[in-house]
Amino acid sequence: MRQRPLHVVAGRSLVVWEMQLVSPPDDPDHCPPGVAWIMSLDSGRFDRVSLYHAARPEPPPAPAAA
């Protein structure tokens, strides 16, 4: 599993990393497509970290039987 940065936002009390998650080739559905790391700062140090995983895309509908 790997992460690739998509967006990074930083302020005095909050840091947000939006990352793409890359699953291993032998298990392409292992990871959700992405994650957001939300980190709050207190006196310049990380105080709290939360992770929010992106929803997996909906599978395409099965073709209608004739």
PDB file of C-alpha atoms in Angstrom:
ATOM      1  CA  MET A   1       0.000   0.000   0.000  1.00  0.00           C
ATOM      2  CA  ARG A   2       1.236   3.488  -0.860  1.00  0.00           C
ATOM      3  CA  GLN A   3      -0.051   7.012  -0.449  1.00  0.00           C
ATOM      4  CA  ARG A   4       0.313   9.823  -2.964  1.00  0.00           C
ATOM      5  CA  PRO A   5      -0.368  13.418  -1.897  1.00  0.00           C
ATOM      6  CA  LEU A   6      -3.203  15.128  -3.791  1.00  0.00           C
ATOM      7  CA  HIS A   7      -3.784  18.295  -1.738  1.00  0.00           C
ATOM      8  CA  VAL A   8      -2.117  19.788   1.317  1.00  0.00           C
ATOM      9  CA  VAL A   9      -3.485  22.697   3.360  1.00  0.00           C
ATOM     10  CA  ALA A  10      -1.760  24.069   6.447  1.00  0.00           C
ATOM     11  CA  GLY A  11      -2.688  26.791   8.910  1.00  0.00           C
ATOM     12  CA  ARG A  12      -1.710  27.825  12.407  1.00  0.00           C
ATOM     13  CA  SER A  13      -3.906  25.251  14.107  1.00  0.00           C
ATOM     14  CA  LEU A  14      -4.859  22.747  11.390  1.00  0.00           C
ATOM     15  CA  VAL A  15      -3.129  20.632   8.730  1.00  0.00           C
ATOM     16  CA  VAL A  16      -5.033  18.638   6.088  1.00  0.00           C
ATOM     17  CA  TRP A  17      -3.440  16.059   3.810  1.00  0.00           C
ATOM     18  CA  GLU A  18      -5.618  14.555   1.088  1.00  0.00           C
ATOM     19  CA  MET A  19      -3.978  11.375  -0.179  1.00  0.00           C
ATOM     20  CA  GLN A  20      -4.638   8.844  -2.919  1.00  0.00           C
ATOM     21  CA  LEU A  21      -4.244   5.280  -1.647  1.00  0.00           C
ATOM     22  CA  VAL A  22      -2.617   2.815  -4.047  1.00  0.00           C
ATOM     23  CA  SER A  23      -3.383  -0.852  -3.424  1.00  0.00           C
ATOM     24  CA  PRO A  24      -0.856  -3.582  -4.237  1.00  0.00           C
ATOM     25  CA  PRO A  25      -1.129  -4.995  -7.785  1.00  0.00           C
ATOM     26  CA  ASP A  26      -2.044  -8.466  -6.479  1.00  0.00           C
ATOM     27  CA  ASP A  27      -4.973  -7.051  -4.449  1.00  0.00           C
ATOM     28  CA  PRO A  28      -6.313  -3.954  -6.273  1.00  0.00           C
ATOM     29  CA  ASP A  29      -9.367  -3.594  -3.994  1.00  0.00           C
ATOM     30  CA  HIS A  30      -7.388  -3.809  -0.741  1.00  0.00           C
ATOM     31  CA  CYS A  31      -7.566  -0.089   0.099  1.00  0.00           C
ATOM     32  CA  PRO A  32     -10.231   2.575  -0.286  1.00  0.00           C
ATOM     33  CA  PRO A  33      -9.386   5.085  -3.044  1.00  0.00           C
ATOM     34  CA  GLY A  34      -8.238   7.828  -0.702  1.00  0.00           C
ATOM     35  CA  VAL A  35      -7.848   9.217   2.785  1.00  0.00           C
ATOM     36  CA  ALA A  36      -7.840  12.624   4.438  1.00  0.00           C
ATOM     37  CA  TRP A  37      -5.508  13.184   7.387  1.00  0.00           C
ATOM     38  CA  ILE A  38      -6.862  15.968   9.615  1.00  0.00           C
ATOM     39  CA  MET A  39      -4.318  17.115  12.193  1.00  0.00           C
ATOM     40  CA  SER A  40      -4.917  19.788  14.796  1.00  0.00           C
ATOM     41  CA  LEU A  41      -1.978  21.690  16.248  1.00  0.00           C
ATOM     42  CA  ASP A  42      -1.379  23.034  19.733  1.00  0.00           C
ATOM     43  CA  SER A  43       1.629  25.331  20.178  1.00  0.00           C
ATOM     44  CA  GLY A  44       2.984  24.133  16.826  1.00  0.00           C
ATOM     45  CA  ARG A  45       2.823  20.431  17.707  1.00  0.00           C
ATOM     46  CA  PHE A  46       0.361  17.817  16.537  1.00  0.00           C
ATOM     47  CA  ASP A  47      -2.317  17.492  19.189  1.00  0.00           C
ATOM     48  CA  ARG A  48      -4.902  15.291  17.482  1.00  0.00           C
ATOM     49  CA  VAL A  49      -4.961  13.207  14.289  1.00  0.00           C
ATOM     50  CA  SER A  50      -8.103  11.909  12.557  1.00  0.00           C
ATOM     51  CA  LEU A  51      -8.360   9.798   9.399  1.00  0.00           C
ATOM     52  CA  TYR A  52     -11.325   9.827   7.031  1.00  0.00           C
ATOM     53  CA  HIS A  53     -11.401   7.250   4.242  1.00  0.00           C
ATOM     54  CA  ALA A  54     -13.008   8.068   0.904  1.00  0.00           C
ATOM     55  CA  ALA A  55     -15.966   5.943  -0.124  1.00  0.00           C
ATOM     56  CA  ARG A  56     -15.379   3.323  -2.773  1.00  0.00           C
ATOM     57  CA  PRO A  57     -17.037   4.111  -6.099  1.00  0.00           C
ATOM     58  CA  GLU A  58     -20.329   2.349  -6.758  1.00  0.00           C
ATOM     59  CA  PRO A  59     -19.930  -0.646  -9.090  1.00  0.00           C
ATOM     60  CA  PRO A  60     -21.628  -0.226 -12.466  1.00  0.00           C
ATOM     61  CA  PRO A  61     -25.100  -1.775 -12.648  1.00  0.00           C
ATOM     62  CA  ALA A  62     -25.307  -5.265 -14.103  1.00  0.00           C
ATOM     63  CA  PRO A  63     -26.769  -5.413 -17.605  1.00  0.00           C
ATOM     64  CA  ALA A  64     -30.453  -6.290 -17.700  1.00  0.00           C
ATOM     65  CA  ALA A  65     -31.242  -9.874 -18.637  1.00  0.00           C
ATOM     66  CA  ALA A  66     -33.079 -10.232 -21.925  1.00  0.00           C
TER      67      ALA A  66
END
